[in-house]
Tab-separated table of C-alpha atoms and ligand atoms in Angstrom:
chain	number	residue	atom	x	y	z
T	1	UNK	CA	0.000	0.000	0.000
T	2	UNK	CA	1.334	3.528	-0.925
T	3	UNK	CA	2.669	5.841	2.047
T	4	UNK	CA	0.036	8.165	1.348
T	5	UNK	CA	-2.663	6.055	1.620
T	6	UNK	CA	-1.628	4.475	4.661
T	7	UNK	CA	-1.186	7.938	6.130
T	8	UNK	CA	-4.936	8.778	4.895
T	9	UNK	CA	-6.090	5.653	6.629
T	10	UNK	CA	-4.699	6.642	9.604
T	11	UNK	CA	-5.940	10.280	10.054
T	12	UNK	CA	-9.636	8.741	8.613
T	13	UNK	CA	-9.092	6.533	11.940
T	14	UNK	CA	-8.273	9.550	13.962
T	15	UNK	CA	-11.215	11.221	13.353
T	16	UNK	CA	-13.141	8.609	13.654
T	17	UNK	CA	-11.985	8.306	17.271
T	18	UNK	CA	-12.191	11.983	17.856
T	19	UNK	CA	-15.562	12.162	16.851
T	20	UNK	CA	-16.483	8.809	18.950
T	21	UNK	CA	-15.199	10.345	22.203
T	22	UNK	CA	-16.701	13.571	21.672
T	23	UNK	CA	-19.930	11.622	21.329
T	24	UNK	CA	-19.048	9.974	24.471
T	25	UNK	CA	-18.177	13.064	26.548
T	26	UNK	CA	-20.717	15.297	25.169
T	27	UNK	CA	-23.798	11.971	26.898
T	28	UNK	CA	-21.416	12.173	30.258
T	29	UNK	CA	-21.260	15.965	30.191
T	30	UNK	CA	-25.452	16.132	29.522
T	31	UNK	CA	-26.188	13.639	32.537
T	32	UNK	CA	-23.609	15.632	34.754
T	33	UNK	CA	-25.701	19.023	33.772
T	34	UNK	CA	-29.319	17.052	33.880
T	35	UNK	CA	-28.552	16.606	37.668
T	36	UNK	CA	-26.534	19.130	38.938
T	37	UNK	CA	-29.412	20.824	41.131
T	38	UNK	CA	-30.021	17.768	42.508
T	39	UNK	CA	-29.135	17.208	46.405
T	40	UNK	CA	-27.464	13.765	47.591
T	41	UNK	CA	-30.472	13.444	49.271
T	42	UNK	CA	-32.829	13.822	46.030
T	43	UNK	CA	-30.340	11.534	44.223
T	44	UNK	CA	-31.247	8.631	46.778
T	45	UNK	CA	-34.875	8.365	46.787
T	46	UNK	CA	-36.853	5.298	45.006
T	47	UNK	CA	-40.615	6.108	44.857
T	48	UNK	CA	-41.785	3.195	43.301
T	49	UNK	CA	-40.280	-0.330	41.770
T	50	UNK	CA	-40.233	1.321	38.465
T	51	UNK	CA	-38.487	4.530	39.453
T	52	UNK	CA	-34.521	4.353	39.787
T	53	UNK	CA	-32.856	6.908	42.256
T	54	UNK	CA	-30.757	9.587	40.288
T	55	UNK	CA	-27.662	7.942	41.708
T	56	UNK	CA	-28.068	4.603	40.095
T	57	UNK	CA	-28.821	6.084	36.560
T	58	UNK	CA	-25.047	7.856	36.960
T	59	UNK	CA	-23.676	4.414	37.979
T	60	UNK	CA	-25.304	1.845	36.074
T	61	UNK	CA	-24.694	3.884	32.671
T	62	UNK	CA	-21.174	3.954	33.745
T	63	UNK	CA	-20.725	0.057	34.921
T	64	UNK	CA	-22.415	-0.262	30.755
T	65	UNK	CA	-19.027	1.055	29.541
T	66	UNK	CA	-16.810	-0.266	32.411
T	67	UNK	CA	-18.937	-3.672	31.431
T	68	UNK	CA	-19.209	-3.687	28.104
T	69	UNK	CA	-15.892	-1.623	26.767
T	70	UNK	CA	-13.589	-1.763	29.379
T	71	UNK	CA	-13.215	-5.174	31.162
T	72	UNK	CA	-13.816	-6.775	27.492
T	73	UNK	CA	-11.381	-4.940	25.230
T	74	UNK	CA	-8.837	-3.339	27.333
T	75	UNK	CA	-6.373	-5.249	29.088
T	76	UNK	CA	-4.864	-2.268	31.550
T	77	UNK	CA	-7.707	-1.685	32.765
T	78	UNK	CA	-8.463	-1.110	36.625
T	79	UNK	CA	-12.037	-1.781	38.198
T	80	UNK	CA	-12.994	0.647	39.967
T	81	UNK	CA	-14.943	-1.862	42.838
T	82	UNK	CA	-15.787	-5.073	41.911
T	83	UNK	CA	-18.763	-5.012	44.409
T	84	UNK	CA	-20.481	-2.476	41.818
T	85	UNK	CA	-21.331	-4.838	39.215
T	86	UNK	CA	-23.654	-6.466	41.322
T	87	UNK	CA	-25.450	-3.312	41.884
T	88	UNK	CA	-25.350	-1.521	38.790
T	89	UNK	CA	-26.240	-4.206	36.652
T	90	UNK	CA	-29.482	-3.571	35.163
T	91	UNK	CA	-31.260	-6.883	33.790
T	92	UNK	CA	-28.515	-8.745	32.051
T	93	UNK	CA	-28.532	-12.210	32.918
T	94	UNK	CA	-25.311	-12.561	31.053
T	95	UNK	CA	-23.494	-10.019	33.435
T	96	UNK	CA	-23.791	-12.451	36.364
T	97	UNK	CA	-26.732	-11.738	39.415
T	98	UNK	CA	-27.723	-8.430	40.319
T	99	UNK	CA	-29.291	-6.478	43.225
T	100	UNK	CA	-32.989	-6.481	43.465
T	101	UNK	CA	-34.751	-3.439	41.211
T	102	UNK	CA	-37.243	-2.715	43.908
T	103	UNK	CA	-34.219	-2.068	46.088
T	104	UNK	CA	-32.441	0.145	44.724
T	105	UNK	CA	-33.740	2.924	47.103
T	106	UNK	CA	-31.887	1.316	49.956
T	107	UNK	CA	-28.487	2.072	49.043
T	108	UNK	CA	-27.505	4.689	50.962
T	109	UNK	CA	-23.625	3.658	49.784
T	110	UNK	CA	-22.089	4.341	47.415
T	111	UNK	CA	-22.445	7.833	47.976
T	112	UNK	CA	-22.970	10.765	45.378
T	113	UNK	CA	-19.615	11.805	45.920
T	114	UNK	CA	-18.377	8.456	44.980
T	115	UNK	CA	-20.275	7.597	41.833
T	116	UNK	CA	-19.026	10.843	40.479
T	117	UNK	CA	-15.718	9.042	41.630
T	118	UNK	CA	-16.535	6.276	39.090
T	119	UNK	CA	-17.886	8.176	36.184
T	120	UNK	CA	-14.426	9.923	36.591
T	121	UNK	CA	-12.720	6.640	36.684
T	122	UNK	CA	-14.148	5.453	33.505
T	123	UNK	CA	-14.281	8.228	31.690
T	124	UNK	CA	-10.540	8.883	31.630
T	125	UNK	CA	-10.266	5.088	31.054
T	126	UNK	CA	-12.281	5.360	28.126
T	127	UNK	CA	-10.274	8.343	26.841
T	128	UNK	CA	-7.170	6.427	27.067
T	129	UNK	CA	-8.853	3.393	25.284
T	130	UNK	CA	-9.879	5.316	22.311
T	131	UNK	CA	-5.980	6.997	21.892
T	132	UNK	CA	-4.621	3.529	22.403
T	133	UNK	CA	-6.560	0.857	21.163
T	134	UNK	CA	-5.398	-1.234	17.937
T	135	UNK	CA	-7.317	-0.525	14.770
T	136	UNK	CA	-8.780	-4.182	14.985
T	137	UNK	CA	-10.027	-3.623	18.955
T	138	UNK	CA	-11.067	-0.331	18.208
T	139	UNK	CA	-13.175	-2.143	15.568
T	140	UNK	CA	-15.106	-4.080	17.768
T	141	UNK	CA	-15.477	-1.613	20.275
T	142	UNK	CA	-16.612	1.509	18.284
T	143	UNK	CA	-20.180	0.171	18.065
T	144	UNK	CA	-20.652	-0.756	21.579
T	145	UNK	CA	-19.094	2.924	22.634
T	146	UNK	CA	-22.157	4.262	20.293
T	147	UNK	CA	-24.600	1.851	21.520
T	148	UNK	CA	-23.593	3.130	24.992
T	149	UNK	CA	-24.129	6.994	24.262
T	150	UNK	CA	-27.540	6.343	23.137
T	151	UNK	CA	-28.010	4.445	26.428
T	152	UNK	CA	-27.366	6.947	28.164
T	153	UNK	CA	-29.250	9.320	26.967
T	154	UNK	CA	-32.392	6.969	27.357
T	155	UNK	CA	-31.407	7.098	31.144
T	156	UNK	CA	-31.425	10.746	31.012
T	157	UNK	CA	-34.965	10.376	30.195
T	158	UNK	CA	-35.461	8.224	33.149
T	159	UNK	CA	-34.017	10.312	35.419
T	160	UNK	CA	-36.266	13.054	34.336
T	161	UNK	CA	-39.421	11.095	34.436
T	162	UNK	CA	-37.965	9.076	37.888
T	163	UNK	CA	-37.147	12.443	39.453
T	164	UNK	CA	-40.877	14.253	38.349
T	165	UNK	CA	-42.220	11.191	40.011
T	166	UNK	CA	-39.795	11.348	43.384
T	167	UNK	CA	-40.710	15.112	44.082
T	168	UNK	CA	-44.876	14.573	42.967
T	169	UNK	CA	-44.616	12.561	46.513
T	170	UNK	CA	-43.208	14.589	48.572
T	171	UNK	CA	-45.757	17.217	49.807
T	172	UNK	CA	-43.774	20.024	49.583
T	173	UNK	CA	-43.879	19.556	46.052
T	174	UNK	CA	-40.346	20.758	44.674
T	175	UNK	CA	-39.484	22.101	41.556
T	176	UNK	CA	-36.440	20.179	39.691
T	177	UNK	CA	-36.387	24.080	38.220
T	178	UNK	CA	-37.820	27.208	38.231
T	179	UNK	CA	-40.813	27.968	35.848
T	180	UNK	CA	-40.100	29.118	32.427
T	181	UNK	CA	-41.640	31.829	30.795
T	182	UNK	CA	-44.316	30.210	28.991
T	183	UNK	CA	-46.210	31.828	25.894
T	184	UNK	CA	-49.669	29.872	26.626
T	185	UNK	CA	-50.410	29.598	23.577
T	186	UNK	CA	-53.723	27.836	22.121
T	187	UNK	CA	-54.332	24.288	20.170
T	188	UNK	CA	-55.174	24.651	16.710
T	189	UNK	CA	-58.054	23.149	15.661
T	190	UNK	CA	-57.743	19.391	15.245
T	191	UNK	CA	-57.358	18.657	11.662
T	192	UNK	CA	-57.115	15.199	9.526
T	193	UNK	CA	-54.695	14.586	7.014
T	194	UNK	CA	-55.701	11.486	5.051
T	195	UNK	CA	-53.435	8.580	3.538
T	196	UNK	CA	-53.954	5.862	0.818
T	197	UNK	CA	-52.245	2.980	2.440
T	198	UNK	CA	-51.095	0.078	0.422
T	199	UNK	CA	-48.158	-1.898	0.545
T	200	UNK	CA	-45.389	0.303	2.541
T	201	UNK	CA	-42.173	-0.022	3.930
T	202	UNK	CA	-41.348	0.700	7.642
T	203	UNK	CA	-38.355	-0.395	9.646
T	204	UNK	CA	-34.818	1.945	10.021
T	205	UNK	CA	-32.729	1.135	6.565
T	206	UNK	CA	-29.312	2.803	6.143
T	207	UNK	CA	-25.833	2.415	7.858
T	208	UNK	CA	-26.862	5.496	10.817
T	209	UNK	CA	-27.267	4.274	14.044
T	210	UNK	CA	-29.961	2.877	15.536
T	211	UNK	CA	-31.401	0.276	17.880
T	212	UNK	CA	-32.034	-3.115	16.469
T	213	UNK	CA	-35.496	-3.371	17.524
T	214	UNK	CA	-36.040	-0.535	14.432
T	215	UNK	CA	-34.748	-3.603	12.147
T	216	UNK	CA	-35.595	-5.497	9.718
T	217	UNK	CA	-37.126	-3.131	7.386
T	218	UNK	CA	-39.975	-4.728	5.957
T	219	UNK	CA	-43.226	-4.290	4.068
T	220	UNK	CA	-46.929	-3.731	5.876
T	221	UNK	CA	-49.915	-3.613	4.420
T	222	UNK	CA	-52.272	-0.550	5.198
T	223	UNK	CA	-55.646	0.336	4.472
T	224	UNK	CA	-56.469	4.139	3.896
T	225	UNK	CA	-56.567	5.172	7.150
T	226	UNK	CA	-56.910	9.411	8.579
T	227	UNK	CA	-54.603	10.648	11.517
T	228	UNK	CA	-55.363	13.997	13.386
T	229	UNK	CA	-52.928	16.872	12.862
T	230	UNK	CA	-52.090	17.061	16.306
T	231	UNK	CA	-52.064	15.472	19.949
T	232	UNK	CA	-55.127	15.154	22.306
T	233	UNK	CA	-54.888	18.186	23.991
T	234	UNK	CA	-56.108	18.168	27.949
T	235	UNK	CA	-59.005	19.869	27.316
T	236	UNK	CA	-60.453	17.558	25.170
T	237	UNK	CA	-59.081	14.807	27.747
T	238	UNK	CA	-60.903	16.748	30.523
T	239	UNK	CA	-64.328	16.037	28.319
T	240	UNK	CA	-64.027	13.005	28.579
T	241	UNK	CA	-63.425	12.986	32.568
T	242	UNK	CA	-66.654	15.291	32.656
T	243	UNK	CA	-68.478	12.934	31.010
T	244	UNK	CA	-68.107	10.255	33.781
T	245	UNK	CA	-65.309	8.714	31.597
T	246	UNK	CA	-63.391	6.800	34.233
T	247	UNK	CA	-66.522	5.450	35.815
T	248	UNK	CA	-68.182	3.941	32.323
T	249	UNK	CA	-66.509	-0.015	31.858
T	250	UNK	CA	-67.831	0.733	28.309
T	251	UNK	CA	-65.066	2.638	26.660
T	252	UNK	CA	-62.020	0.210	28.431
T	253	UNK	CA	-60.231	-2.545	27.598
T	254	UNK	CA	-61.161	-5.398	30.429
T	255	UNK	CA	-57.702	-4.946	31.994
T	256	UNK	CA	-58.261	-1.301	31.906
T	257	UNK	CA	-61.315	-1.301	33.672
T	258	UNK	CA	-59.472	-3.958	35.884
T	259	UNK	CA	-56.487	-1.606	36.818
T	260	UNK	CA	-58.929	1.509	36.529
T	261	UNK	CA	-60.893	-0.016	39.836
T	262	UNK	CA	-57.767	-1.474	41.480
T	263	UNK	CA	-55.828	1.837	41.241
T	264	UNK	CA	-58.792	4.608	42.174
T	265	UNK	CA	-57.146	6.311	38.826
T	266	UNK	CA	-59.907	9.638	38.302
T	267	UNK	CA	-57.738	11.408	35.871
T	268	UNK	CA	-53.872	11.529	34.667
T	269	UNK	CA	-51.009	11.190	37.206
T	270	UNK	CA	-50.152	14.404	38.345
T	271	UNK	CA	-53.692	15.984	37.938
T	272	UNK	CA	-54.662	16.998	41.153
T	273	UNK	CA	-58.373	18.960	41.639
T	274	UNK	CA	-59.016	21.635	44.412
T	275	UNK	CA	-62.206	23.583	44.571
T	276	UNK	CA	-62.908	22.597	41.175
T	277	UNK	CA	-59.806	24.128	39.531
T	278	UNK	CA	-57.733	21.339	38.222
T	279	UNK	CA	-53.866	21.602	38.524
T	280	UNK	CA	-50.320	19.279	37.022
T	281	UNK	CA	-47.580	18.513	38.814
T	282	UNK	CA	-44.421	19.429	36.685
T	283	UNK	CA	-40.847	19.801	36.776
T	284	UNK	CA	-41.333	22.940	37.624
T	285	UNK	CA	-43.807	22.994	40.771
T	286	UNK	CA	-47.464	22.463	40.261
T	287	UNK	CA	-49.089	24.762	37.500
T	288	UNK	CA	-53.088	25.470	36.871
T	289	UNK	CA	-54.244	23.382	34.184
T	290	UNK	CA	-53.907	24.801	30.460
T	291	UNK	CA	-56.554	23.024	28.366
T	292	UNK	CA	-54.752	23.637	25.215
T	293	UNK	CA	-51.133	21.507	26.036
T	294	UNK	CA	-50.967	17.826	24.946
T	295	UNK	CA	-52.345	15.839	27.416
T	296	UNK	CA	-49.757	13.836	29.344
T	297	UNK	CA	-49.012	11.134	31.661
T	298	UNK	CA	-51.650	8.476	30.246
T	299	UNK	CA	-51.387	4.897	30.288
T	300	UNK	CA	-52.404	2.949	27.343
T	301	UNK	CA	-55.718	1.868	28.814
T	302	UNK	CA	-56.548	5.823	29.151
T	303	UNK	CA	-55.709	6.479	25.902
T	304	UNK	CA	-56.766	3.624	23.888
T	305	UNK	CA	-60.346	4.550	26.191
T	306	UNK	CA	-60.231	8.290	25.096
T	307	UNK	CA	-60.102	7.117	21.567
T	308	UNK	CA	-63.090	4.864	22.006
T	309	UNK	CA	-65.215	7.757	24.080
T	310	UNK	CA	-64.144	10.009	20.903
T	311	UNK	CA	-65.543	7.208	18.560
T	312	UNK	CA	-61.717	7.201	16.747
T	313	UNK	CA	-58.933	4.828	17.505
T	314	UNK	CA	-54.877	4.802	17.671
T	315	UNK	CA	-53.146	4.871	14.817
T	316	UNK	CA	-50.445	1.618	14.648
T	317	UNK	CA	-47.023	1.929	14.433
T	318	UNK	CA	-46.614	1.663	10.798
T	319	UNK	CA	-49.524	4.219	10.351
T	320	UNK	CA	-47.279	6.388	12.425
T	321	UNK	CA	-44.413	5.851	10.790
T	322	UNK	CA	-45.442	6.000	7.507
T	323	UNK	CA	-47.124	9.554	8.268
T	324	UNK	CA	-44.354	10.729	10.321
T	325	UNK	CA	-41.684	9.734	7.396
T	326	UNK	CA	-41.353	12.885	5.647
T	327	UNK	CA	-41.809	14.893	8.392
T	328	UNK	CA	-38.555	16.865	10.177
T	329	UNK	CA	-37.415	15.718	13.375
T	330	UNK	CA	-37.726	18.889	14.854
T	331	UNK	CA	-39.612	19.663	18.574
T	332	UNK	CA	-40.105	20.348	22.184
T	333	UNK	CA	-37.151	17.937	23.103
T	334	UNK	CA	-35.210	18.225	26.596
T	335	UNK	CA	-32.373	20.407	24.850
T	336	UNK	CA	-35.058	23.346	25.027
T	337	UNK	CA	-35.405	22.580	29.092
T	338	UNK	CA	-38.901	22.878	28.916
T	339	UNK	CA	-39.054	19.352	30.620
T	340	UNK	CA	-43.431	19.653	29.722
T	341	UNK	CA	-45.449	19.455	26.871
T	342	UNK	CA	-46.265	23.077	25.164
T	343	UNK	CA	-49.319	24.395	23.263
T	344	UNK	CA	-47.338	26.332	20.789
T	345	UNK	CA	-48.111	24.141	17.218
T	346	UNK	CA	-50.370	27.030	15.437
T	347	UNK	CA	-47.890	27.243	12.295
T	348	UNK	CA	-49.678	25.655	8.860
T	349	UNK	CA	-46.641	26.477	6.292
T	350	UNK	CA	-49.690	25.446	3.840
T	351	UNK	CA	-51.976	27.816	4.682
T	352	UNK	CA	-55.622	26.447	5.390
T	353	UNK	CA	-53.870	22.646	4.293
T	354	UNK	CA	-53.536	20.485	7.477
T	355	UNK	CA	-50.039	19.436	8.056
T	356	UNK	CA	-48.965	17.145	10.993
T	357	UNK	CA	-47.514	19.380	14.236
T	358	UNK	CA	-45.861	18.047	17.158
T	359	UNK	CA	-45.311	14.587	15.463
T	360	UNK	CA	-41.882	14.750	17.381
T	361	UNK	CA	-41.562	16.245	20.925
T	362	UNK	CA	-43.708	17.076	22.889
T	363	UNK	CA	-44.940	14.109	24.137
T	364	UNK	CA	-44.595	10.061	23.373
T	365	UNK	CA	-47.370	8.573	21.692
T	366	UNK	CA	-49.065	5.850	22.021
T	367	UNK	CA	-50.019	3.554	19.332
T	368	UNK	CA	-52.358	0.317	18.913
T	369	UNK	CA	-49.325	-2.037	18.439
T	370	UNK	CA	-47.664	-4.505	20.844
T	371	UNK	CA	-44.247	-4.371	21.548
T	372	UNK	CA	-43.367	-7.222	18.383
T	373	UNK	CA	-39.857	-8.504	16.840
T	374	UNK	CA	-40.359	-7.022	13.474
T	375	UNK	CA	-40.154	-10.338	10.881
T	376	UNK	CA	-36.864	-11.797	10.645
T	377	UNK	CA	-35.239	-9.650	13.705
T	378	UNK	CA	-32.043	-11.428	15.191
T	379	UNK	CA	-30.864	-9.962	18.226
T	380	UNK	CA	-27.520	-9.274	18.585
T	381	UNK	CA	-24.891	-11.902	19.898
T	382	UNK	CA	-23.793	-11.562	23.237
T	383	UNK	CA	-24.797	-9.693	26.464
T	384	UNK	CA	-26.306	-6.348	24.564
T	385	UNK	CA	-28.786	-8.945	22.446
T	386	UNK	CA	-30.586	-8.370	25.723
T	387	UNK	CA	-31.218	-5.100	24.921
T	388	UNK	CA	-34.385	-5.160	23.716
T	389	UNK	CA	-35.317	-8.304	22.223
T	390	UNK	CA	-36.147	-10.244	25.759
T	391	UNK	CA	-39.065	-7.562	26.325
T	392	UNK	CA	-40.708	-7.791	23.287
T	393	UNK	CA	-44.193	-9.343	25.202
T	394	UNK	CA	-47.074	-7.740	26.899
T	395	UNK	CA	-45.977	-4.171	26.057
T	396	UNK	CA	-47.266	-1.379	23.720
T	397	UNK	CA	-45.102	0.789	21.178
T	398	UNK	CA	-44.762	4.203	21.694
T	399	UNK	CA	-43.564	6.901	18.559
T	400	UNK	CA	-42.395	10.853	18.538
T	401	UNK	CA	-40.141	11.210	21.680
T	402	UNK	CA	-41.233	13.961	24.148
T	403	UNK	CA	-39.860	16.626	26.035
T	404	UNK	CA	-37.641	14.850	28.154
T	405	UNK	CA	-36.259	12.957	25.392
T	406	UNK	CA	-32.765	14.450	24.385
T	407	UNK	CA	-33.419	15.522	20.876
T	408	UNK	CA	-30.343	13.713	19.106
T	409	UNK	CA	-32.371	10.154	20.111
T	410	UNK	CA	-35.234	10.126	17.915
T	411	UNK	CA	-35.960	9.155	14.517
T	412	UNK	CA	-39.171	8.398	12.484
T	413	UNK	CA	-38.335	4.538	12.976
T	414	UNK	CA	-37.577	4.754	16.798
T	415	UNK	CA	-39.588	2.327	18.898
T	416	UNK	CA	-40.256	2.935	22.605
T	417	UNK	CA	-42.121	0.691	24.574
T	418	UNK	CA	-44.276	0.848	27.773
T	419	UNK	CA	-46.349	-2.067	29.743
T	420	UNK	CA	-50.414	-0.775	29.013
T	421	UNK	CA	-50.606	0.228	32.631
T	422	UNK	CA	-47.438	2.976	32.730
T	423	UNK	CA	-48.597	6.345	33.614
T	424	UNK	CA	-44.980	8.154	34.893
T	425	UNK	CA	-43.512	8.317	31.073
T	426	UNK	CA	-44.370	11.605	29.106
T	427	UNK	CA	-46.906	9.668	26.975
T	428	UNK	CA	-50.252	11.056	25.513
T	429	UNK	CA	-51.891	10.292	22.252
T	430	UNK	CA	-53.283	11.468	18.744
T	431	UNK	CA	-56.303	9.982	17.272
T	432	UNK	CA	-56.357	7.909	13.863
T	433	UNK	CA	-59.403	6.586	12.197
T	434	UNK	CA	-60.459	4.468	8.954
T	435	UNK	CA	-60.426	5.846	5.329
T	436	UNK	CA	-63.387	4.614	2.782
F	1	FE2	FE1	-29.862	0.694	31.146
């Protein structure tokens, strides 16, 4: 091989590097900043099995590269304490036992101080790895050291929703942050924009990143089907509580009528009623009700029994996706530190023609689907095929992202996924119905 090229291949390899650490540094740096307000104290708390304290999201995205980069491809490297692998081990069986989920509330050690300790520790590891490793480790690793940024930014979406949850319980009611100036703004009137169906293609296609639950891509066949310009707003979700919606077994699901009379639910979590003036619990304190934001904090029984109360339905995934293809990825994401859905979609660049708004942001969406391998998926080999495959039963899909996603995370083909009874994700809905 000529000098030059050689001397190409290396600087191509350089970048490449440069650009994967930056990636890395630039998820650490964005966790660091999500939770710098928050007190040791906050950072300890576990409000319910499914919430993590703040503290564990900083460690167990850490023991993912000390796991999963480190120990594997670099030889020189130094655990940091080999008790932590045993609590900051998530769900992979393949990692060796782990401590109990519901517990992670009791750890009062390791400290704050000392999981910033780690995340030190493996960061400068890391930074080390990528200047030394050999081109054929560096290989191997480079996909795992992406795979890893993107997990941690779907922890700093935990930690949001985990923390909203952690303060709506204590009675003083803190604010993660102080209220931002909000325009109020008002909900357009709910449109329809209509499309033909057929035989489609959904499914992520194209050497970008993204998770493998998005592949195969693969046909679907559609019939014409309508989905509303924008989200259910809360007004239109208080109509339905007015109308004696959580007390009529006619619009739910049987397990949503099940959980509906188990749980006492009334309304969304965090709607709270006082004198007859309803109120949400947000990130930023507790805030009168404004009818015209996308409502928020549903689980899929509540939404999939607003659509039936509205005579429409949920759109499925591949409806979604299909709509949402040619639309930009563009929204009320966390980067804008809103942390709450906004009522601010009243642009048409059409004129009077109904375009989709809020498709992205804002808040996650439900849709009609169950949480399915698409055909022909193969989960990756090794201890990251548990990803995502091993949960791909008795869960819905959600679609869009919200406003405690980070905004780099979602694409048209991104699949979240919920159990039907979830309420503590940002998750609302937007109605579809049939065509013809
Ligand atoms: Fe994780």
């Amino acid at each position: 091989m000529p000098v030059s090229e050689i001397a190409e291949q290396i600087t191509a390899s350089v970048a490449e590097r440069d650009i994967a650490l930056e990636r890395f540094e630039a998820a650490r740096r964005e966790s660091e900043a999500l939770t710098a307000n928050l007190t040791p104290e906050d950072q300890s708390i576990q409000s319910m099995p499914d919430v993590s304290p703040t503290k564990w999201h900083l460690a167990h995205t850490t023991w993912f590269f000390e796991t999963f980069i480190l120990i594997r491809f670099d030889p020189n490297y130094r655990v940091f304490d080999p008790g932590f692998a045993y609590l900051f081990n998530s769900y992979y069986e393949a990692a060796g036992p782990r401590h109990p989920r519901p517990e992670r509330g009791l750890l009062s050690r390791p400290a704050v101080d000392v999981v910033a300790a780690y995340r030190d520790h493996v960061g400068a590891a890391m930074a080390r790895f990528a200047e030394e490793a050999s081109e054929d480790v560096w290989r191997d690793a480079a996909p795992l050291i992406e795979l890893g940024g993107y997990h941690e930014q779907q922890h700093q979406e935990l930690i949001l929703m985990d923390i909203k949850h952690v303060f709506s319980i204590n009675p003083l009611l803190p604010a993660y942050q102080a209220p931002r100036l909000h325009v109020r703004g008002q909900a357009p009137v709910l449109g329809w924009l209509d499309f033909p169906g057929g035989l489609v293609e959904i499914g992520h296609r194209g050497s970008a990143f993204s998770f493998d639950n998005e592949t195969p891509r693969h046909k679907v066949w559609l019939e014409p089907f309508r989905l509303a310009t924008r989200p259910v707003s809360c007004g239109e979700y208080l109509g339905f509580i007015e109308d004696g919606g959580y007390q009529k077994p006619e619009f739910w699901l049987s397990d949503g009528w099940a959980t509906v009379c188990q749980e006492g639910w009334e309304a969304p979590l965090y709607w709270h009623r006082e004198d007859g003036e309803w109120s949400v619990f947000t990130l930023s304190g507790r805030c009168r009700l404004n009818p015209f934001e996308p409502i928020c904090h549903v689980s899929f029984y509540e939404a999939d029994a607003f659509t039936k109360w509205a005579g429409k339905r949920l759109p499925t995934e591949a409806e979604w996706e299909i709509a949402a293809a040619g639309v930009p990825v563009d929204g009320n994401f966390a980067d804008r530190r809103h942390f709450h859905p906004r009522a601010d979609c009243a642009t048409t660049p059409n004129g009077n023609e109904p375009v989709l708004c809020q498709m992205f942001g804002d808040v996650w969406e439900w849709t009609a689907s169950p949480y399915l391998p698409y055909p022909r998926f193969r989960a990756a080999a090794g201890a990251v095929g548990e990803y995502n495959g091993k949960f791909m039963c008795n869960q819905m899909v959600l679609r869009g992202g919200a406003a405690v996603t980070p905004a780099s995370h979602v694409r048209a083909t991104y699949r979240n996924f919920f159990p039907p009874s979830a309420r503590w994700a940002f998750a609302g809905l937007r109605l579809a119905e049939d065509l013809g």
